[in-house]
Amino acid sequence: MEKGGTKKMRPRELPPLPQRGQRSLPTMPSQNTDGEVPAPKHKKKRVRKDVSVDDMEDQGMEMGGVCSRRTSETGERLALESSSDAPPQRRKKKKKAATTDAEDDQADLVNGDTAEQTTDGEEVVKKPKKKKKPKVAESQLPDEISVEEDDIITDTPTPIPQHALFSAPQSQSQPVGKVFVERNKRFQAAERSDWRKTSDQVDNMNDFQHVQPLWTTRDVSIRVHEGFRVFGLYCHGFLAGYAVWNVVVVYMLAGQHLTALSNLLEQYHGLAYPSQSLLYMLLAISTVAAFDRVNLAKGSKALREFITLDPVALASFLYFSALVLSLSQQMTSDRINLYPAFNTTLWPPGSEHQILHPWVTINLVVALLVGVAWIFIATRPETDYTEDYLMTMEVEPPKDDKSEMMA
Amino acid sequence: MLQTGNYSLVLLIQLSLLVYDLFVNSFSELLRGAPVIQLVLFIIQDIAILFSVIIILLMMFNTYVFQVGLVSLLLERFRALLIFSALYLTLSICLHCWVLNLRWIQSDRFVWTDGLQALFVFQRTAAVLYYYLYKRTAEYMGDPRLYEDSLWLRDAFSRARQ
């Protein structure tokens, strides 16, 4: 049966062979029989195989173990070989070759076998190496199709890109270069090439949007946090300077050993409440910025840092103390503020020292706390545990990140 | 999935509300020329706090974690903010009512008592903690892990089922 099949095929195969040799030989390296260049060898083997097909099939008949497999393989080899026939036949067969990889694989094995018929024992050993060949054959085949179709068939349209699934039926029924595209609820004629280009562009844009979001929410968070940290740094410095300036002014107005307190009240009453308000605002911002650095919401870690006298944790504690101390003087500040209006009721004679002494002392303490905290922050301006946490907000976190999520 | 533009807009609104809140807390005592000014400022401030809480709750409802039913995970993570928001709102309303009640007839007079001073200190201190927690939570809501399926979410889900 096998012999008959091949012999039936031979008269059909032989005429196109010279043509194929003329086409494909100039692109090949001329006599490269090295096994490392699979593609030219493959082609060449086919040519050689067709010429000496008589000898091979005789040997194939004699091989007992592999003979039964060969019988089926040779039929498929014939299908592949006949694809190098005249163009109409080739188109029919190529479809088969492209769809069935397994057949291709086997057919290629047959090709390899026919080339190495002389050493039958090595055949089994060399099989894994030959497995690579089908890929080469597949990648080689479409090139042949497109080139030769362009040469021979003139009335069919150019092949459509594979991803344009929905335009495939149109291309078969419309040999002209126009397609009708629905735009604004109307069908408008458009050049197919243009349309294909625009659809490709749309695809590319969609791919781009899906694959690469330029600016994720995490980036926005980190940028906002960094911006606030920089703003907080300015606030730390400004607060320290302002608090020191405030204390200096108070002590200068109060005179030596706080003997000129009425002078202080006269001069300072207009400033007392605005300075208290400004102090609260700066302290609030500085405290939030300092807490941000410690990541206070993770209580155990923040406590550990505080116990180990981490400068940033100490600074946040100092800021919070200063905030509470400063707030506790709100009543006295309002009393100073209302000094000219309610002179006799709010400030009975002789009570200035009793009221103002704690106020001055607390202002001094606040200035000291704020100054020390600023120094602590300034020694570690880059320490920021919240930012570290924000950085870990990735979609695929490592395993140990779960504990952090819980915190 | 949370869009970056939407998130930026929401974050901007949240930070604006916080800035307004800080401004009123800092300078409302200076703006007491007429009691109506303080009244309007305080009403807007309380509404702003309420809005902020509503926004952060809506953001939480929008997360994938919430939608698959792991509310406990979100509560565990943002419990402090919710507690401090409620506390701060309560303290603010109390302080505003008290101060306006005392100053409604004559705004520019000395009204302080020890109780008012204590409430004032608590309210302002809670405000700072609220700012910190709210800002931190608003930034954490940009966590992409909250909006899609991931490994830790599956682990948390399996733990919650047990």
mmCIF file of N, CA and C in Angstrom, chain A residues 61-156:
data_model
loop_
_atom_site.group_PDB
_atom_site.id
_atom_site.type_symbol
_atom_site.label_atom_id
_atom_site.label_comp_id
_atom_site.label_asym_id
_atom_site.label_seq_id
_atom_site.Cartn_x
_atom_site.Cartn_y
_atom_site.Cartn_z
ATOM 1 N N MET A 61 10.676 -0.318 4.002
ATOM 2 C CA MET A 61 9.949 -1.580 3.977
ATOM 3 C C MET A 61 10.694 -2.648 4.747
ATOM 4 N N GLU A 62 12.022 -2.567 4.729
ATOM 5 C CA GLU A 62 12.780 -3.636 5.346
ATOM 6 C C GLU A 62 12.854 -3.491 6.864
ATOM 7 N N MET A 63 12.672 -2.272 7.391
ATOM 8 C CA MET A 63 12.778 -2.082 8.840
ATOM 9 C C MET A 63 11.532 -2.632 9.503
ATOM 10 N N GLY A 64 11.742 -3.659 10.349
ATOM 11 C CA GLY A 64 10.592 -4.349 10.903
ATOM 12 C C GLY A 64 9.909 -3.568 12.005
ATOM 13 N N GLY A 65 10.699 -3.095 13.026
ATOM 14 C CA GLY A 65 10.096 -2.494 14.221
ATOM 15 C C GLY A 65 9.337 -1.225 13.923
ATOM 16 N N VAL A 66 9.912 -0.402 13.120
ATOM 17 C CA VAL A 66 9.302 0.899 12.884
ATOM 18 C C VAL A 66 8.455 0.915 11.639
ATOM 19 N N CYS A 67 8.288 -0.206 11.048
ATOM 20 C CA CYS A 67 7.647 -0.215 9.742
ATOM 21 C C CYS A 67 6.185 0.215 9.832
ATOM 22 N N SER A 68 5.497 -0.320 10.851
ATOM 23 C CA SER A 68 4.063 -0.011 10.915
ATOM 24 C C SER A 68 3.844 1.477 11.148
ATOM 25 N N ARG A 69 4.723 2.081 11.909
ATOM 26 C CA ARG A 69 4.573 3.528 12.123
ATOM 27 C C ARG A 69 4.909 4.274 10.845
ATOM 28 N N ARG A 70 5.855 3.807 10.188
ATOM 29 C CA ARG A 70 6.273 4.479 8.967
ATOM 30 C C ARG A 70 5.157 4.529 7.936
ATOM 31 N N THR A 71 4.375 3.470 7.922
ATOM 32 C CA THR A 71 3.343 3.424 6.882
ATOM 33 C C THR A 71 2.404 4.607 7.003
ATOM 34 N N SER A 72 1.998 4.875 8.261
ATOM 35 C CA SER A 72 1.091 6.013 8.415
ATOM 36 C C SER A 72 1.851 7.331 8.229
ATOM 37 N N GLU A 73 3.072 7.358 8.662
ATOM 38 C CA GLU A 73 3.816 8.605 8.574
ATOM 39 C C GLU A 73 4.109 8.995 7.143
ATOM 40 N N THR A 74 4.334 8.013 6.362
ATOM 41 C CA THR A 74 4.693 8.350 4.999
ATOM 42 C C THR A 74 3.531 8.986 4.263
ATOM 43 N N GLY A 75 2.328 8.510 4.644
ATOM 44 C CA GLY A 75 1.162 9.152 4.047
ATOM 45 C C GLY A 75 1.104 10.628 4.385
ATOM 46 N N GLU A 76 1.437 10.945 5.629
ATOM 47 C CA GLU A 76 1.405 12.354 6.021
ATOM 48 C C GLU A 76 2.566 13.121 5.423
ATOM 49 N N ARG A 77 3.658 12.424 5.279
ATOM 50 C CA ARG A 77 4.767 13.089 4.628
ATOM 51 C C ARG A 77 4.384 13.471 3.212
ATOM 52 N N LEU A 78 3.608 12.578 2.645
ATOM 53 C CA LEU A 78 3.176 12.874 1.290
ATOM 54 C C LEU A 78 2.299 14.110 1.270
ATOM 55 N N ALA A 79 1.466 14.224 2.311
ATOM 56 C CA ALA A 79 0.623 15.422 2.371
ATOM 57 C C ALA A 79 1.483 16.666 2.453
ATOM 58 N N LEU A 80 2.545 16.590 3.218
ATOM 59 C CA LEU A 80 3.417 17.750 3.340
ATOM 60 C C LEU A 80 4.177 18.012 2.055
ATOM 61 N N GLU A 81 4.617 16.917 1.468
ATOM 62 C CA GLU A 81 5.400 17.097 0.261
ATOM 63 C C GLU A 81 4.562 17.662 -0.874
ATOM 64 N N SER A 82 3.327 17.172 -0.920
ATOM 65 C CA SER A 82 2.490 17.647 -2.011
ATOM 66 C C SER A 82 2.160 19.122 -1.857
ATOM 67 N N SER A 83 2.440 19.642 -0.651
ATOM 68 C CA SER A 83 2.206 21.072 -0.472
ATOM 69 C C SER A 83 3.196 21.895 -1.264
ATOM 70 N N SER A 84 4.254 21.317 -1.667
ATOM 71 C CA SER A 84 5.201 22.057 -2.488
ATOM 72 C C SER A 84 4.912 21.847 -3.971
ATOM 73 N N ASP A 85 3.676 21.473 -4.226
ATOM 74 C CA ASP A 85 3.271 21.279 -5.610
ATOM 75 C C ASP A 85 2.858 22.589 -6.242
ATOM 76 N N ALA A 86 2.056 22.483 -7.278
ATOM 77 C CA ALA A 86 1.522 23.671 -7.927
ATOM 78 C C ALA A 86 0.641 24.438 -6.952
ATOM 79 N N PRO A 87 0.513 25.754 -7.105
ATOM 80 C CA PRO A 87 -0.154 26.613 -6.117
ATOM 81 C C PRO A 87 -1.543 26.201 -5.687
ATOM 82 N N PRO A 88 -2.483 25.848 -6.537
ATOM 83 C CA PRO A 88 -3.815 25.494 -6.031
ATOM 84 C C PRO A 88 -3.755 24.327 -5.092
ATOM 85 N N GLN A 89 -2.969 23.347 -5.400
ATOM 86 C CA GLN A 89 -2.848 22.195 -4.519
ATOM 87 C C GLN A 89 -2.208 22.615 -3.207
ATOM 88 N N ARG A 90 -1.234 23.470 -3.323
ATOM 89 C CA ARG A 90 -0.496 23.861 -2.127
ATOM 90 C C ARG A 90 -1.403 24.552 -1.122
ATOM 91 N N ARG A 91 -2.278 25.394 -1.611
ATOM 92 C CA ARG A 91 -3.155 26.119 -0.687
ATOM 93 C C ARG A 91 -4.039 25.157 0.086
ATOM 94 N N LYS A 92 -4.481 24.126 -0.614
ATOM 95 C CA LYS A 92 -5.337 23.169 0.055
ATOM 96 C C LYS A 92 -4.568 22.422 1.144
ATOM 97 N N LYS A 93 -3.366 22.070 0.832
ATOM 98 C CA LYS A 93 -2.638 21.219 1.766
ATOM 99 C C LYS A 93 -2.040 22.022 2.919
ATOM 100 N N LYS A 94 -1.717 23.245 2.629
ATOM 101 C CA LYS A 94 -1.091 24.055 3.691
ATOM 102 C C LYS A 94 -2.016 24.219 4.870
ATOM 103 N N LYS A 95 -3.296 24.306 4.557
ATOM 104 C CA LYS A 95 -4.251 24.463 5.648
ATOM 105 C C LYS A 95 -4.140 23.286 6.594
ATOM 106 N N LYS A 96 -4.014 22.133 6.013
ATOM 107 C CA LYS A 96 -3.899 20.939 6.832
ATOM 108 C C LYS A 96 -2.604 20.964 7.647
ATOM 109 N N ALA A 97 -1.557 21.404 7.012
ATOM 110 C CA ALA A 97 -0.277 21.411 7.696
ATOM 111 C C ALA A 97 -0.269 22.406 8.844
ATOM 112 N N ALA A 98 -0.954 23.498 8.666
ATOM 113 C CA ALA A 98 -0.943 24.517 9.718
ATOM 114 C C ALA A 98 -1.812 24.117 10.890
ATOM 115 N N THR A 99 -2.898 23.415 10.614
ATOM 116 C CA THR A 99 -3.820 23.115 11.709
ATOM 117 C C THR A 99 -3.325 21.969 12.562
ATOM 118 N N THR A 100 -2.690 21.003 11.983
ATOM 119 C CA THR A 100 -2.288 19.827 12.761
ATOM 120 C C THR A 100 -0.806 19.861 12.999
ATOM 121 N N ASP A 101 -0.469 20.210 14.227
ATOM 122 C CA ASP A 101 0.936 20.236 14.582
ATOM 123 C C ASP A 101 1.492 18.838 14.716
ATOM 124 N N ALA A 102 0.638 17.961 15.213
ATOM 125 C CA ALA A 102 1.116 16.602 15.456
ATOM 126 C C ALA A 102 1.510 15.943 14.149
ATOM 127 N N GLU A 103 0.727 16.174 13.176
ATOM 128 C CA GLU A 103 1.054 15.598 11.875
ATOM 129 C C GLU A 103 2.368 16.159 11.371
ATOM 130 N N ASP A 104 2.481 17.435 11.578
ATOM 131 C CA ASP A 104 3.698 18.093 11.135
ATOM 132 C C ASP A 104 4.906 17.496 11.832
ATOM 133 N N ASP A 105 4.711 17.270 13.129
ATOM 134 C CA ASP A 105 5.794 16.702 13.906
ATOM 135 C C ASP A 105 6.205 15.359 13.342
ATOM 136 N N GLN A 106 5.218 14.535 13.126
ATOM 137 C CA GLN A 106 5.530 13.197 12.626
ATOM 138 C C GLN A 106 6.136 13.269 11.236
ATOM 139 N N ALA A 107 5.559 14.121 10.428
ATOM 140 C CA ALA A 107 6.093 14.237 9.083
ATOM 141 C C ALA A 107 7.541 14.674 9.118
ATOM 142 N N ASP A 108 7.836 15.553 10.064
ATOM 143 C CA ASP A 108 9.201 16.010 10.150
ATOM 144 C C ASP A 108 10.124 14.921 10.634
ATOM 145 N N LEU A 109 9.600 14.112 11.535
ATOM 146 C CA LEU A 109 10.406 12.983 11.970
ATOM 147 C C LEU A 109 10.727 12.077 10.800
ATOM 148 N N VAL A 110 9.740 11.904 9.986
ATOM 149 C CA VAL A 110 9.983 11.074 8.811
ATOM 150 C C VAL A 110 11.068 11.692 7.956
ATOM 151 N N ASN A 111 11.007 12.990 7.809
ATOM 152 C CA ASN A 111 12.036 13.645 7.016
ATOM 153 C C ASN A 111 13.412 13.405 7.593
ATOM 154 N N GLY A 112 13.468 13.546 8.927
ATOM 155 C CA GLY A 112 14.753 13.320 9.560
ATOM 156 C C GLY A 112 15.200 11.888 9.376
ATOM 157 N N ASP A 113 14.269 10.988 9.483
ATOM 158 C CA ASP A 113 14.623 9.579 9.333
ATOM 159 C C ASP A 113 15.147 9.289 7.932
ATOM 160 N N THR A 114 14.486 9.867 7.000
ATOM 161 C CA THR A 114 14.917 9.581 5.647
ATOM 162 C C THR A 114 16.303 10.142 5.379
ATOM 163 N N ALA A 115 16.610 11.210 6.063
ATOM 164 C CA ALA A 115 17.936 11.762 5.842
ATOM 165 C C ALA A 115 18.999 10.917 6.511
ATOM 166 N N GLU A 116 18.630 10.235 7.590
ATOM 167 C CA GLU A 116 19.632 9.493 8.333
ATOM 168 C C GLU A 116 19.336 8.000 8.321
ATOM 169 N N GLN A 117 18.951 7.569 7.220
ATOM 170 C CA GLN A 117 18.606 6.158 7.104
ATOM 171 C C GLN A 117 19.795 5.248 7.306
ATOM 172 N N THR A 118 20.958 5.710 7.041
ATOM 173 C CA THR A 118 22.116 4.824 7.045
ATOM 174 C C THR A 118 22.400 4.284 8.424
ATOM 175 N N THR A 119 22.244 5.093 9.483
ATOM 176 C CA THR A 119 22.503 4.613 10.848
ATOM 177 C C THR A 119 21.181 4.506 11.563
ATOM 178 N N ASP A 120 20.701 3.310 11.617
ATOM 179 C CA ASP A 120 19.381 3.104 12.205
ATOM 180 C C ASP A 120 19.441 3.143 13.722
ATOM 181 N N GLY A 121 20.554 2.747 14.301
ATOM 182 C CA GLY A 121 20.657 2.703 15.752
ATOM 183 C C GLY A 121 20.651 4.075 16.381
ATOM 184 N N GLU A 122 21.161 5.048 15.700
ATOM 185 C CA GLU A 122 21.222 6.387 16.278
ATOM 186 C C GLU A 122 19.875 7.090 16.254
ATOM 187 N N GLU A 123 18.988 6.504 15.558
ATOM 188 C CA GLU A 123 17.714 7.203 15.345
ATOM 189 C C GLU A 123 17.000 7.498 16.660
ATOM 190 N N VAL A 124 16.966 6.504 17.557
ATOM 191 C CA VAL A 124 16.239 6.673 18.807
ATOM 192 C C VAL A 124 16.919 7.721 19.684
ATOM 193 N N VAL A 125 18.225 7.722 19.647
ATOM 194 C CA VAL A 125 18.964 8.659 20.487
ATOM 195 C C VAL A 125 18.739 10.088 20.026
ATOM 196 N N LYS A 126 18.636 10.289 18.766
ATOM 197 C CA LYS A 126 18.589 11.654 18.242
ATOM 198 C C LYS A 126 17.190 12.256 18.200
ATOM 199 N N LYS A 127 16.224 11.508 18.670
ATOM 200 C CA LYS A 127 14.855 12.025 18.570
ATOM 201 C C LYS A 127 14.630 13.335 19.331
ATOM 202 N N PRO A 128 15.093 13.463 20.586
ATOM 203 C CA PRO A 128 14.838 14.735 21.277
ATOM 204 C C PRO A 128 15.379 15.942 20.524
ATOM 205 N N LYS A 129 16.486 15.770 19.874
ATOM 206 C CA LYS A 129 17.057 16.883 19.132
ATOM 207 C C LYS A 129 16.168 17.269 17.960
ATOM 208 N N LYS A 130 15.565 16.260 17.393
ATOM 209 C CA LYS A 130 14.743 16.563 16.224
ATOM 210 C C LYS A 130 13.431 17.238 16.592
ATOM 211 N N LYS A 131 13.062 17.136 17.853
ATOM 212 C CA LYS A 131 11.799 17.746 18.266
ATOM 213 C C LYS A 131 11.770 19.247 17.988
ATOM 214 N N LYS A 132 12.917 19.846 17.937
ATOM 215 C CA LYS A 132 12.943 21.292 17.729
ATOM 216 C C LYS A 132 12.534 21.678 16.320
ATOM 217 N N LYS A 133 12.635 20.782 15.450
ATOM 218 C CA LYS A 133 12.468 21.170 14.051
ATOM 219 C C LYS A 133 11.079 21.646 13.674
ATOM 220 N N PRO A 134 10.017 21.048 14.219
ATOM 221 C CA PRO A 134 8.691 21.502 13.772
ATOM 222 C C PRO A 134 8.474 23.001 13.911
ATOM 223 N N LYS A 135 9.014 23.603 14.972
ATOM 224 C CA LYS A 135 8.850 25.042 15.138
ATOM 225 C C LYS A 135 9.413 25.788 13.942
ATOM 226 N N VAL A 136 10.566 25.347 13.549
ATOM 227 C CA VAL A 136 11.196 26.013 12.413
ATOM 228 C C VAL A 136 10.350 25.855 11.176
ATOM 229 N N ALA A 137 9.840 24.635 11.039
ATOM 230 C CA ALA A 137 9.030 24.392 9.853
ATOM 231 C C ALA A 137 7.773 25.251 9.858
ATOM 232 N N GLU A 138 7.161 25.406 11.042
ATOM 233 C CA GLU A 138 5.943 26.213 11.122
ATOM 234 C C GLU A 138 6.209 27.675 10.820
ATOM 235 N N SER A 139 7.305 28.152 11.380
ATOM 236 C CA SER A 139 7.586 29.560 11.154
ATOM 237 C C SER A 139 7.996 29.814 9.716
ATOM 238 N N GLN A 140 8.438 28.780 9.092
ATOM 239 C CA GLN A 140 8.882 28.975 7.723
ATOM 240 C C GLN A 140 7.718 28.942 6.746
ATOM 241 N N LEU A 141 6.717 28.143 7.102
ATOM 242 C CA LEU A 141 5.649 27.926 6.137
ATOM 243 C C LEU A 141 4.855 29.180 5.791
ATOM 244 N N PRO A 142 4.392 29.986 6.750
ATOM 245 C CA PRO A 142 3.557 31.141 6.358
ATOM 246 C C PRO A 142 4.266 32.097 5.410
ATOM 247 N N ASP A 143 5.564 32.233 5.560
ATOM 248 C CA ASP A 143 6.302 33.093 4.640
ATOM 249 C C ASP A 143 6.150 32.595 3.208
ATOM 250 N N GLU A 144 6.262 31.319 3.089
ATOM 251 C CA GLU A 144 6.130 30.766 1.748
ATOM 252 C C GLU A 144 4.737 31.022 1.190
ATOM 253 N N ILE A 145 3.753 30.852 2.077
ATOM 254 C CA ILE A 145 2.379 31.058 1.612
ATOM 255 C C ILE A 145 2.191 32.476 1.108
ATOM 256 N N SER A 146 2.541 33.426 1.952
ATOM 257 C CA SER A 146 2.215 34.804 1.595
ATOM 258 C C SER A 146 2.957 35.232 0.334
ATOM 259 N N VAL A 147 4.199 34.853 0.259
ATOM 260 C CA VAL A 147 4.957 35.274 -0.912
ATOM 261 C C VAL A 147 4.367 34.675 -2.183
ATOM 262 N N GLU A 148 4.107 33.404 -2.105
ATOM 263 C CA GLU A 148 3.700 32.761 -3.343
ATOM 264 C C GLU A 148 2.251 33.078 -3.705
ATOM 265 N N GLU A 149 1.445 33.330 -2.711
ATOM 266 C CA GLU A 149 0.079 33.739 -3.031
ATOM 267 C C GLU A 149 0.071 35.091 -3.722
ATOM 268 N N ASP A 150 0.899 35.944 -3.253
ATOM 269 C CA ASP A 150 0.955 37.267 -3.886
ATOM 270 C C ASP A 150 1.401 37.138 -5.336
ATOM 271 N N ASP A 151 2.294 36.225 -5.544
ATOM 272 C CA ASP A 151 2.797 36.065 -6.902
ATOM 273 C C ASP A 151 1.735 35.512 -7.843
ATOM 274 N N ILE A 152 0.960 34.581 -7.341
ATOM 275 C CA ILE A 152 0.145 33.797 -8.265
ATOM 276 C C ILE A 152 -1.297 34.252 -8.284
ATOM 277 N N ILE A 153 -1.890 34.411 -7.131
ATOM 278 C CA ILE A 153 -3.320 34.725 -7.103
ATOM 279 C C ILE A 153 -3.478 36.236 -7.084
ATOM 280 N N THR A 154 -4.152 36.748 -8.042
ATOM 281 C CA THR A 154 -4.231 38.198 -8.151
ATOM 282 C C THR A 154 -5.572 38.746 -7.689
ATOM 283 N N ASP A 155 -6.616 37.947 -7.727
ATOM 284 C CA ASP A 155 -7.936 38.536 -7.468
ATOM 285 C C ASP A 155 -8.346 38.472 -5.998
ATOM 286 N N THR A 156 -7.693 37.647 -5.198
ATOM 287 C CA THR A 156 -8.082 37.589 -3.778
ATOM 288 C C THR A 156 -7.376 38.698 -3.013
#
